[in-house]
Coordinates of C-alpha atoms in Angstrom, one line a residue:
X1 CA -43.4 197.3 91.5
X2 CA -40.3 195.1 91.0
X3 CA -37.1 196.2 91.1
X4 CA -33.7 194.2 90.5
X5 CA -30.4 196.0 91.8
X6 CA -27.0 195.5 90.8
X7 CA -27.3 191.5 90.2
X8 CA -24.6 189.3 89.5
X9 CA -24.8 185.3 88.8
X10 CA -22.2 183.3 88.2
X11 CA -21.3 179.7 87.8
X12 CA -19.9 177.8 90.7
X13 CA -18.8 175.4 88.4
X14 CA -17.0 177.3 85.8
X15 CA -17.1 180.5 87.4
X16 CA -19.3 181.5 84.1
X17 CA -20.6 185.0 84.4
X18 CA -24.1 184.3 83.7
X19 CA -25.5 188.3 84.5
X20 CA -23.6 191.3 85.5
X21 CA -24.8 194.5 86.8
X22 CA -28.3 194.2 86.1
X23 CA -31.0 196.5 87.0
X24 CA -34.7 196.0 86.2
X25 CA -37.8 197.5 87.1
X26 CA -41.4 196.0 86.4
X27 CA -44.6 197.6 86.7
X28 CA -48.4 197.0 86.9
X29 CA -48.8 196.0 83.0
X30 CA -45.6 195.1 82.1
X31 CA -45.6 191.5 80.2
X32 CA -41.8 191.0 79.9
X33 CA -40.6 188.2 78.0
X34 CA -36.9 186.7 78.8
X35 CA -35.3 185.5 75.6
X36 CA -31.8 184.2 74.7
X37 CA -30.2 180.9 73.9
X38 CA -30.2 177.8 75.7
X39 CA -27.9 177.6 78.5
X40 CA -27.9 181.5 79.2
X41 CA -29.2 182.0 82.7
X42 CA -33.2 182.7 81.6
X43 CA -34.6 180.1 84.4
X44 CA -32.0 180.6 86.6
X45 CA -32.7 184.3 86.5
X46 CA -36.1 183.4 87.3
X47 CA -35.7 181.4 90.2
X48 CA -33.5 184.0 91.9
X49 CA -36.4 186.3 91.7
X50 CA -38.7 183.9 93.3
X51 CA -36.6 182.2 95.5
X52 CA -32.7 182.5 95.8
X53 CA -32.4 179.4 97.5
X54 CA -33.5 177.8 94.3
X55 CA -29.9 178.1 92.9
X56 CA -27.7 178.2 95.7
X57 CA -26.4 174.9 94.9
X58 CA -25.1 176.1 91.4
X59 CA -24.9 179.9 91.1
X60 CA -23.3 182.6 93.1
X61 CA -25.4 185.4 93.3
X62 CA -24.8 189.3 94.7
X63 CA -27.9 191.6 94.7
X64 CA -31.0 193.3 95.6
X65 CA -34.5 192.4 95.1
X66 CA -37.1 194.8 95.9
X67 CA -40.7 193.7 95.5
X68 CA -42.6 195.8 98.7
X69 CA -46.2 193.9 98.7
X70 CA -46.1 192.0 95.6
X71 CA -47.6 188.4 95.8
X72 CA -45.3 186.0 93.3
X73 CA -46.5 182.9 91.8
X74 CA -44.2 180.9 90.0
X75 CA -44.4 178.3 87.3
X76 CA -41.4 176.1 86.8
X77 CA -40.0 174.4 83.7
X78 CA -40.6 171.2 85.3
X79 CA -43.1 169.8 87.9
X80 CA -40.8 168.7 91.0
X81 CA -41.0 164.9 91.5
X82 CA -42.3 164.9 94.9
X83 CA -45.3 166.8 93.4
X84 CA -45.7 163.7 90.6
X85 CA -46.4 161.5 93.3
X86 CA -49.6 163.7 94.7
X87 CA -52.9 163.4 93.7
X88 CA -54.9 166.0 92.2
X89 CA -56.4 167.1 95.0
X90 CA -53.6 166.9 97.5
X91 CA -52.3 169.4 95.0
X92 CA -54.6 171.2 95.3
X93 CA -55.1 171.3 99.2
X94 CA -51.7 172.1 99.7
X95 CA -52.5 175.5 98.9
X96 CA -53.7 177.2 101.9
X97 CA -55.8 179.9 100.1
X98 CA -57.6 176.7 97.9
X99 CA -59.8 176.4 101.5
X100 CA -61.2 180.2 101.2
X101 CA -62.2 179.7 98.0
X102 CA -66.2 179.4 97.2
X103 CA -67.6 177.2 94.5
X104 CA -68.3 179.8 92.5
X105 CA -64.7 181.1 92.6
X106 CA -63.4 177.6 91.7
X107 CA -65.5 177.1 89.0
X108 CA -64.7 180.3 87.3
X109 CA -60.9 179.0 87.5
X110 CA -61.7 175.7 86.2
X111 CA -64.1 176.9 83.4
X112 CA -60.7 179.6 82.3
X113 CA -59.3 176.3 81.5
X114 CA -62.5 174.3 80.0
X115 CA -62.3 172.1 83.2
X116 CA -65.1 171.7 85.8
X117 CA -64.3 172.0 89.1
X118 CA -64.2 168.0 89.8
X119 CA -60.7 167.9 88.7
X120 CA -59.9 169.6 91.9
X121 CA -61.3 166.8 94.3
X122 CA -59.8 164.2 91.3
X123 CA -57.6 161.3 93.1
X124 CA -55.4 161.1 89.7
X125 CA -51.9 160.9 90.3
X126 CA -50.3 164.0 89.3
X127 CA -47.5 162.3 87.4
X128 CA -50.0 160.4 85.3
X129 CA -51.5 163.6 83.8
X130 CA -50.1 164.4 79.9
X131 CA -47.3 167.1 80.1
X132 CA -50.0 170.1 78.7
X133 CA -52.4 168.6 81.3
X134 CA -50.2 169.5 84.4
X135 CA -49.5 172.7 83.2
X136 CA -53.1 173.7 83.0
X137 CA -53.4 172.1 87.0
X138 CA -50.0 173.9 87.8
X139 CA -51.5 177.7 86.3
X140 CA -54.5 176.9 88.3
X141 CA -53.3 176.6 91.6
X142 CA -51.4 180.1 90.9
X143 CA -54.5 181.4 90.2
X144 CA -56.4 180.5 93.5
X145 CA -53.0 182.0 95.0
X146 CA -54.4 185.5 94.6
X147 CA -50.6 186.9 93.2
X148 CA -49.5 190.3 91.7
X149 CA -46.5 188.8 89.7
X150 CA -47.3 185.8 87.5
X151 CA -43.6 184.3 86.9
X152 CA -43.7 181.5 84.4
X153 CA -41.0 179.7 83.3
X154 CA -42.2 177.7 79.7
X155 CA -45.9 178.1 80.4
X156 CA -46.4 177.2 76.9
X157 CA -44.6 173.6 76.6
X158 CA -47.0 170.6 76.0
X159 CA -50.2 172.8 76.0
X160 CA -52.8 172.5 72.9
X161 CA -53.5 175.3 70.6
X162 CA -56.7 175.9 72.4
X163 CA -54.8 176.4 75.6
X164 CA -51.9 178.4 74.3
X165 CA -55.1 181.1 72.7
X166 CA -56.4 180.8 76.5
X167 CA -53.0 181.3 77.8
X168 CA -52.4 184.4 75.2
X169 CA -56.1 185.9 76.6
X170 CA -54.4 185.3 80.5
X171 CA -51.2 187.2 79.5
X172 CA -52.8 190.6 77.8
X173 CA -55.3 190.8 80.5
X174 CA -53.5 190.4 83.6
X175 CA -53.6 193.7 85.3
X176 CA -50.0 193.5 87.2
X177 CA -46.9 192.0 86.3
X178 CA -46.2 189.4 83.9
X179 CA -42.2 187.4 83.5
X180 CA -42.3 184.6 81.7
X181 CA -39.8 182.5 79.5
X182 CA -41.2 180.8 76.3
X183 CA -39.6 179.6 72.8
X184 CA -43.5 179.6 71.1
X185 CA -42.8 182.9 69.3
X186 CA -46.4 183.7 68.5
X187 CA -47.3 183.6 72.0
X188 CA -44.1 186.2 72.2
X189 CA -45.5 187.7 69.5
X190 CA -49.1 188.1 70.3
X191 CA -48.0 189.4 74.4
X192 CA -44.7 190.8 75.1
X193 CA -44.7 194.1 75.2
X194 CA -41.0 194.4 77.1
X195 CA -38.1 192.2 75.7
X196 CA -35.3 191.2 78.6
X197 CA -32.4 189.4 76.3
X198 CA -29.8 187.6 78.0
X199 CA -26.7 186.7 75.5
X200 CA -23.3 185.4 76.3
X201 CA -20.8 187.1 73.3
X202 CA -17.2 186.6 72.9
X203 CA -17.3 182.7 72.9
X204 CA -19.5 183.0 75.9
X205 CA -16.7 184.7 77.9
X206 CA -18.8 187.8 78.5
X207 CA -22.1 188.4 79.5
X208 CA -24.3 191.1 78.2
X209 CA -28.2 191.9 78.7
X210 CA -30.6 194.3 77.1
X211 CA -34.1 195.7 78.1
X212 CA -36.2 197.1 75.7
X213 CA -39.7 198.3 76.6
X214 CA -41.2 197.1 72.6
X215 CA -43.1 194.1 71.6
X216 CA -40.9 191.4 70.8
X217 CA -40.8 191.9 66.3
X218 CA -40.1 194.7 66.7
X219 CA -37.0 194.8 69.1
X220 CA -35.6 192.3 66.8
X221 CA -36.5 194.5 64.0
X222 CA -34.6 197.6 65.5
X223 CA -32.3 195.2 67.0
X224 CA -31.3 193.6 63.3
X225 CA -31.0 197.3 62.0
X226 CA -29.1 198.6 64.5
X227 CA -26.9 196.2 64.0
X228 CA -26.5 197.0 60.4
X229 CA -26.1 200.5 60.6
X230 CA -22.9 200.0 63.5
X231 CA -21.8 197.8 60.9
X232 CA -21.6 199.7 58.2
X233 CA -20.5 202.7 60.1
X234 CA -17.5 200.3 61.4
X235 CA -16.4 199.1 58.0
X236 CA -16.6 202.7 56.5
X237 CA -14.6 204.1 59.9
X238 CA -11.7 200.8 59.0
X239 CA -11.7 201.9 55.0
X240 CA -11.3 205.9 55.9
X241 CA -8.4 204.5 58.6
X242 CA -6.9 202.2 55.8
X243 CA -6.6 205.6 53.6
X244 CA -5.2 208.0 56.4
X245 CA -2.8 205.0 57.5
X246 CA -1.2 204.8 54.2
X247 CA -1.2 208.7 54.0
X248 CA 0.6 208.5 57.0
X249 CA 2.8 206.2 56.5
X250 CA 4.2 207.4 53.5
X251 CA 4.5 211.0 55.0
X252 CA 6.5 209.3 57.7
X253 CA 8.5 207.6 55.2
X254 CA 9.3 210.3 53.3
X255 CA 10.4 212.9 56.6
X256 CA 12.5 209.6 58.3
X257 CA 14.5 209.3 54.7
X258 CA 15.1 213.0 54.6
X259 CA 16.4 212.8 58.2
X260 CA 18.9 210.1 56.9
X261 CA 20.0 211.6 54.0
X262 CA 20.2 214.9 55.9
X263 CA 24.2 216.5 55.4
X264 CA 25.7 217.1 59.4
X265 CA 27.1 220.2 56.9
X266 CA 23.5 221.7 57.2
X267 CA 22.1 221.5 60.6
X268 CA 19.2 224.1 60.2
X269 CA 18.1 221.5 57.7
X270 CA 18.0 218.8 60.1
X271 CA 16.5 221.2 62.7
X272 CA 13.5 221.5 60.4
X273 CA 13.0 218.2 59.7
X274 CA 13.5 217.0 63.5
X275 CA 10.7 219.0 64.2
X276 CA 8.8 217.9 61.2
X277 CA 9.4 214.5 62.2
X278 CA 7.9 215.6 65.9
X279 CA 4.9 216.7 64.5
X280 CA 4.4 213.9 62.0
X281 CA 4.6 211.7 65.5
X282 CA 2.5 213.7 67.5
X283 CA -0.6 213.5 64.6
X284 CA 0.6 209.5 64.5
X285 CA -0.3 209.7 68.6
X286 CA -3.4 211.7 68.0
X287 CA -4.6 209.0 65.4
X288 CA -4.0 206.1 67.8
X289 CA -6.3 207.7 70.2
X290 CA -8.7 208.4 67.9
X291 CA -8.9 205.3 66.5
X292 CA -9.6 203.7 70.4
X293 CA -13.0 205.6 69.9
X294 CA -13.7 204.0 66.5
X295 CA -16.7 202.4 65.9
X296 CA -16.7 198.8 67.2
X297 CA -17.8 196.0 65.1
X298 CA -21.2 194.5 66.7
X299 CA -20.7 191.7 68.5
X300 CA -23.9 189.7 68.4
X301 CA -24.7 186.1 69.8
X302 CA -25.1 183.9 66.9
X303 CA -27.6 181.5 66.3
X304 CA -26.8 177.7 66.4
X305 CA -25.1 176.3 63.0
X306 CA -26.0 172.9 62.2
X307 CA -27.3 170.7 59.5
X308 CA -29.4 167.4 59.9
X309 CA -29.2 164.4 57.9
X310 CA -27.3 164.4 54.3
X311 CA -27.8 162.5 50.9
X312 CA -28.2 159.2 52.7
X313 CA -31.0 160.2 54.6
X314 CA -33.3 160.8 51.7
X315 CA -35.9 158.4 50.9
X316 CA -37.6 158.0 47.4
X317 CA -41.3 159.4 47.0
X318 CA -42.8 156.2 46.8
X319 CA -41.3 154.2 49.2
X320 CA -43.7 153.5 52.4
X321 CA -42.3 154.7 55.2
X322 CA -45.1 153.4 57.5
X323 CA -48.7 152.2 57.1
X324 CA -49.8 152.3 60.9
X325 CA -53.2 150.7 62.0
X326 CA -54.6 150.8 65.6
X327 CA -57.8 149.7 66.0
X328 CA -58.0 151.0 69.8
X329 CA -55.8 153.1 71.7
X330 CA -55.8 153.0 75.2
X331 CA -54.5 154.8 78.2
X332 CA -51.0 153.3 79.5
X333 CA -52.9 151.4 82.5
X334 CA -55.7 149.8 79.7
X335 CA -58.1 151.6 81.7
X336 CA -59.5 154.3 79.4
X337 CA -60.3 154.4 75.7
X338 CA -58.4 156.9 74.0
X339 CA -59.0 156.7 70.1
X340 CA -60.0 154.1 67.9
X341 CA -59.5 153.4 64.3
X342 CA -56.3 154.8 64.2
X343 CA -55.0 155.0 59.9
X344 CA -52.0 156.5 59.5
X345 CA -49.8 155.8 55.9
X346 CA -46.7 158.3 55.1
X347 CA -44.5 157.8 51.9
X348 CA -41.1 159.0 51.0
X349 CA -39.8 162.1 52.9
X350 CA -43.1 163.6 53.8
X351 CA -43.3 165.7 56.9
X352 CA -46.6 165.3 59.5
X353 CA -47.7 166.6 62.4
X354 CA -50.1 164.9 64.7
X355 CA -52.1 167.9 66.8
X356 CA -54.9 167.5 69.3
X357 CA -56.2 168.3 72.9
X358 CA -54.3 167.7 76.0
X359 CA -54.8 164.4 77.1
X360 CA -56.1 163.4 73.6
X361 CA -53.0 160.6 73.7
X362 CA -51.2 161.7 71.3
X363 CA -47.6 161.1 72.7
X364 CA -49.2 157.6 73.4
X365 CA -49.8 157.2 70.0
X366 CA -46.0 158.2 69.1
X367 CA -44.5 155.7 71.1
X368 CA -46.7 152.7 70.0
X369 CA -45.4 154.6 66.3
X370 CA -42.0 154.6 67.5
X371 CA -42.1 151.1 68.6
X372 CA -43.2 149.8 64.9
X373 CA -40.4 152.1 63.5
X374 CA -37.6 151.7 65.3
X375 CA -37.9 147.7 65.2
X376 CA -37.5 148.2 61.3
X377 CA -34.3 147.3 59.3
X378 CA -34.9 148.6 56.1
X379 CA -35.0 152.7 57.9
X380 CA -32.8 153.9 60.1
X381 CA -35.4 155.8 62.9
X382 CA -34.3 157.7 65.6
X383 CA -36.9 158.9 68.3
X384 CA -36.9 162.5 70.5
X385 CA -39.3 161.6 72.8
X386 CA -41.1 164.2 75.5
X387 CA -39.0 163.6 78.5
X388 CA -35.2 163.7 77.0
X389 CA -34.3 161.5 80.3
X390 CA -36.0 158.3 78.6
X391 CA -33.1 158.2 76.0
X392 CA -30.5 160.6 78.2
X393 CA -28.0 159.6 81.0
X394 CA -28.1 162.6 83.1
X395 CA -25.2 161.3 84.5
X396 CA -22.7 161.1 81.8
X397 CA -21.6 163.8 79.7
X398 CA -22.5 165.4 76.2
X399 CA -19.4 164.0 74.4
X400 CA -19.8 160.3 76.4
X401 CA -23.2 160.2 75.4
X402 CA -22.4 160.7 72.0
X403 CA -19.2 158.8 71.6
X404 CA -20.4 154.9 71.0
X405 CA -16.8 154.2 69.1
X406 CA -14.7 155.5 72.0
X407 CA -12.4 156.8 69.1
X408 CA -10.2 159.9 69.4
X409 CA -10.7 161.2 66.1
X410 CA -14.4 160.6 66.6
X411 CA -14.3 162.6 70.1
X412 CA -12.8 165.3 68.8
X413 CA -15.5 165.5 65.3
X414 CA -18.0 165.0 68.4
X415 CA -17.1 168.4 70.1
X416 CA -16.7 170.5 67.1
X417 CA -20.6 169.8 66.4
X418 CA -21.3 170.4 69.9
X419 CA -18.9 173.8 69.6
X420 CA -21.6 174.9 66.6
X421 CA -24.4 174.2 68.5
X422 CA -22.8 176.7 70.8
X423 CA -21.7 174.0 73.6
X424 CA -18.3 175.6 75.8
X425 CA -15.6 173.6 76.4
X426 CA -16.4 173.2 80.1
X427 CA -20.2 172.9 79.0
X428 CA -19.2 169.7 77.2
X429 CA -17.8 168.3 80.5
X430 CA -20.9 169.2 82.3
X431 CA -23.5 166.3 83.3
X432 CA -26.0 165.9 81.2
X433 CA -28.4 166.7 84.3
X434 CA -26.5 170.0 84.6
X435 CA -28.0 171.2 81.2
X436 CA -30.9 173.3 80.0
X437 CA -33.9 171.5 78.4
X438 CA -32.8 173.5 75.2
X439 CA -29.2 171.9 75.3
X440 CA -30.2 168.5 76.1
X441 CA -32.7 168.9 73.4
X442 CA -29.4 169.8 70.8
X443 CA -27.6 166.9 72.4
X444 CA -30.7 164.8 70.9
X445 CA -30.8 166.1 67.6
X446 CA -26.9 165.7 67.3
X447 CA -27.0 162.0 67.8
X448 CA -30.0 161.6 65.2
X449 CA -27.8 163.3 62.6
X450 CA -24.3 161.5 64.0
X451 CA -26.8 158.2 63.3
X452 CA -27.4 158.4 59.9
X453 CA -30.9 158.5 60.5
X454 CA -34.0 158.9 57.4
X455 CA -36.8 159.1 60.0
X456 CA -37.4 161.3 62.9
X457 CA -39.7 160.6 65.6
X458 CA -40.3 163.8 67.4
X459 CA -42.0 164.9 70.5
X460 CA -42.4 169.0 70.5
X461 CA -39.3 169.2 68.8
X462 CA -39.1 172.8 69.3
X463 CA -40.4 173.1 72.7
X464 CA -36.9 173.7 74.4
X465 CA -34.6 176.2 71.7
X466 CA -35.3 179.7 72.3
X467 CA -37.4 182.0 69.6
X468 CA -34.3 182.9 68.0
X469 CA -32.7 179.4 67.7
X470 CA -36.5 178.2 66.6
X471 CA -35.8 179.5 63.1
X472 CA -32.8 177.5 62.7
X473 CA -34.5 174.5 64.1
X474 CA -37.3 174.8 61.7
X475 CA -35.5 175.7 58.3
X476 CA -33.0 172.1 59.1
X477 CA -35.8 170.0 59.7
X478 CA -37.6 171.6 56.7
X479 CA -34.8 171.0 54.7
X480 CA -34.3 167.3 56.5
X481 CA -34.5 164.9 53.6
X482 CA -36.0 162.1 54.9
X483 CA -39.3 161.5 57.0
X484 CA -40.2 163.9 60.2
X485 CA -43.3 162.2 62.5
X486 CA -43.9 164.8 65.3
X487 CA -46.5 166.1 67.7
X488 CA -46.1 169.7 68.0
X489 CA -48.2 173.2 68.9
X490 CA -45.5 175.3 67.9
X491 CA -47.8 177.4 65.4
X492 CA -44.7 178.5 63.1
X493 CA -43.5 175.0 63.3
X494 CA -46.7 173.5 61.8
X495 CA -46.5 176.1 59.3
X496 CA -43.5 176.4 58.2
X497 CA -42.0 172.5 58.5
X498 CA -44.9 170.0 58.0
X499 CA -46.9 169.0 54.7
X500 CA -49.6 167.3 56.3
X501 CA -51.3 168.0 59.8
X502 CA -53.6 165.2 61.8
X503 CA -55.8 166.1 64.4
X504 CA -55.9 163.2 67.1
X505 CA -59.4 163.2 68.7
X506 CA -62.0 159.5 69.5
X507 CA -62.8 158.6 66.3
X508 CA -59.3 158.2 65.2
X509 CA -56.6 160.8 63.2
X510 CA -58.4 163.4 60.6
X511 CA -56.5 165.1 58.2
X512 CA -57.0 168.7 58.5
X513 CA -54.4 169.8 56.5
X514 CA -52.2 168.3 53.1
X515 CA -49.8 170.7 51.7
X516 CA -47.7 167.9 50.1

């Protein structure tokens, strides 16, 4: 069992209340997913339950942890940068329990993730493994950990579609605890079966957190109708409050003019209506309390508002965006062979996605795309890539980043769109290193549209905005008018954004899918 007591976070910075009072208990079988927007506290959360040293640097914290003989493994968002810099198998042999493990044993683990148990003597550099490739070395090692409480924080960024259906089978037949943080909602979907929603309401003044022991659609099904239902019941509670205040008031009206009008020559009059006018007051007091116990309107944490690209950024159905030829592709240090005969021709505003294995070079492939593209004059390209840092200063803030005029009018246009995206005011004076992957990821997308941009290079787009910011994200680069070149695995992305979908294996990119 784990069990949370009486936790408070908050922000050294801003002194931000990130959670407040909150209680959890996990058992044996419980898959808990953490969801909520970008910037909220999920992998902070996480940390403190692993290790509260983790955020000491940034976050007051006040609580209890109770976990008895639980065993925790823990999967961050990203790979520390000391770890990079080991091989595979000093990875590996870091882990103490790696050394009781028989061949037999370490094979199973390996074959769970279709690889053979080489990889673990391999003397690859960890930082020159594809981002879905370290996450399948990362889940490993937690595995030969023996644990009880699997905490994964994104275990579902960069991984193939294979791997996320591997990582779906892991989830629903672990025996003990599952926490994990993920913005693929049909992994969400297809495991959760407990929903731990962190918001920030009011402007992101107050905090406010909900548990709910249901599978994920259906929390935001009851969730969406609850909602409803308080808000009906609060509009029909301020229309039956509109009619008694008038009734009032004109009652009122009518006793306070008799009281003027009264003759001094007729005080049992007066007496009457003094005491009329008492009571009239005393049901005005009664009303008043009343009306403190009236149904609230919900307040709800809304989903990012923004819009990408305009008129400009259309381009006409036979105009050729790119017509891309590779007749090799090759690792970064020339010394593997990738793909060859690489074709790849896109026209007008059409909308692909490039798929394929871990490792298959995909992101490779991108930036040798992005190179052609953004050399171009006749488009305007703009380029997400994988690692936000290879385009971000994590030194400067959102608003510097974004400001390339240095003009107040154009400072001020620059935080209202970052106010939509649901940036704070002190958020928008925060380092960029300071941010959540989710945020940086809007800080991205905000200088593509701020660019004019008419093509979009894109790296999992969607890998970083939470499941209920990944409908937003989808329906505005759906409704994007001009070219979108991505490499995704997001499942609802593919289906619901792009018109054509390339698998990426040796032989070069096969269509398996034309919608357009």
């Amino acid at each position: 069992m784990l069990q949370i007591k009486k936790l408070n976070l908050t922000h050294k910075k801003d002194l931000r209340v990130i959670l407040e009072d909150f209680n959890l208990v996990l058992n044996d079988g419980d898959k808990a997913v953490i969801i909520g927007e970008e910037g909220n506290g999920k992998s902070t959360l996480m940390k403190w339950i692993y290790n509260p040293s983790l955020i000491e640097s940034y976050v007051e914290a006040e609580g209890e942890k109770v976990s008895g003989r639980e065993r925790f493994g823990y999967l961050p968002q990203e790979m520390p940068e000391e770890d990079k810099q080991k091989t595979i198998y000093e990875y590996f042999s870091e882990e103490e329990l790696f050394w009781n493990k028989t061949p037999r044993e370490l094979a199973v683990i390996a074959g769970k993730f279709g690889m053979t148990t080489e990889l673990f003597y391999s003397e690859q550099k960890m930082g020159s493994l594809s981002g879905g490739e370290r996450v399948k070395v990362s889940l490993m090692r937690i595995f030969i950990q023996d644990v009880t409480v699997l905490l994964l924080d994104e275990p579902s960024n960069d991984i193939d579609i294979a791997t996320l259906e591997l990582l779906e089978k892991i989830i629903n037949s672990w025996e003990h605890i599952v926490l994990f943080i993920s913005h693929d909602e049909t992994l969400i979907e297809r495991t959760a079966n407990m929903v731990i929603h962190i918001e920030q309401i009011m402007r992101k003044t107050k905090a406010r957190y909900t548990v709910a022991k249901l599978p994920y659609k259906r929390y935001i099904e009851e969730r969406l109708h609850k909602f409803k239902r308080q808000e009906q019941q609060a509009l029909h509670d301020r229309k039956e409050k509109k009619i008694r205040d008038e009734k009032y008031r004109k009652i009122l009206q009518r006793v306070n003019s008799a009281l003027e009008n009264c003759s001094r020559q007729d005080p049992a009059t007066a007496k009457n209506l003094k005491d009329k006018m008492h009571t009239v007051k005393s049901i005005g007091r009664r009303f008043e309390k009343e009306d403190a116990h009236m149904t609230e309107m919900p307040e709800q944490e809304e989903a990012i508002f923004f819009k990408l690209g305009d008129k400009n950024a259309y381009i006409p159905a036979g105009k050729t965006v790119i017509a891309f030829e590779l007749s090799t592709l090759m690792t970064l240090d020339n010394k593997k062979t990738l793909a060859e005969n690489i074709n790849l021709k896109i026209k007008g505003g059409e909308k692909i996605c490039i798929v394929g294995a871990n490792g298959a070079g995909k992101t490779t492939l991108l930036r040798k795309i992005a190179e052609e593209l953004l050399s171009r004059k006749d488009i305007k390209a703009e380029y997400m890539p994988q690692n936000y840092e290879d385009i971000l200063n994590p030194a400067v803030t959102p608003v510097d980043f974004l400001d390339k005029s240095k003009d107040k009018e154009e400072r001020t246009r620059i935080r209202t769109y970052l106010g939509s995206l649901k940036f704070t005011a002190d958020e928008m004076e925060h380092p960029i290193q300071e941010l959540s992957g989710g945020q940086k990821a809007k800080v991205l997308l905000l200088n593509m549209s701020l660019s004019g941009a008419n093509v979009l290079i894109l790296d999992e787009p969607t890998r970083n905005f939470s499941p209920l910011s990944g409908p937003v994200i989808r329906k505005m680069l759906r409704e994007f008018p001009g070219a979108v070149i991505s490499i995704s695995h997001d499942r609802k992305y593919i289906d619901e954004v792009c018109d054509k979908v390339y698998e990426l294996n040796s032989n070069g990119l096969q269509l398996l899918n034309d919608r357009a």
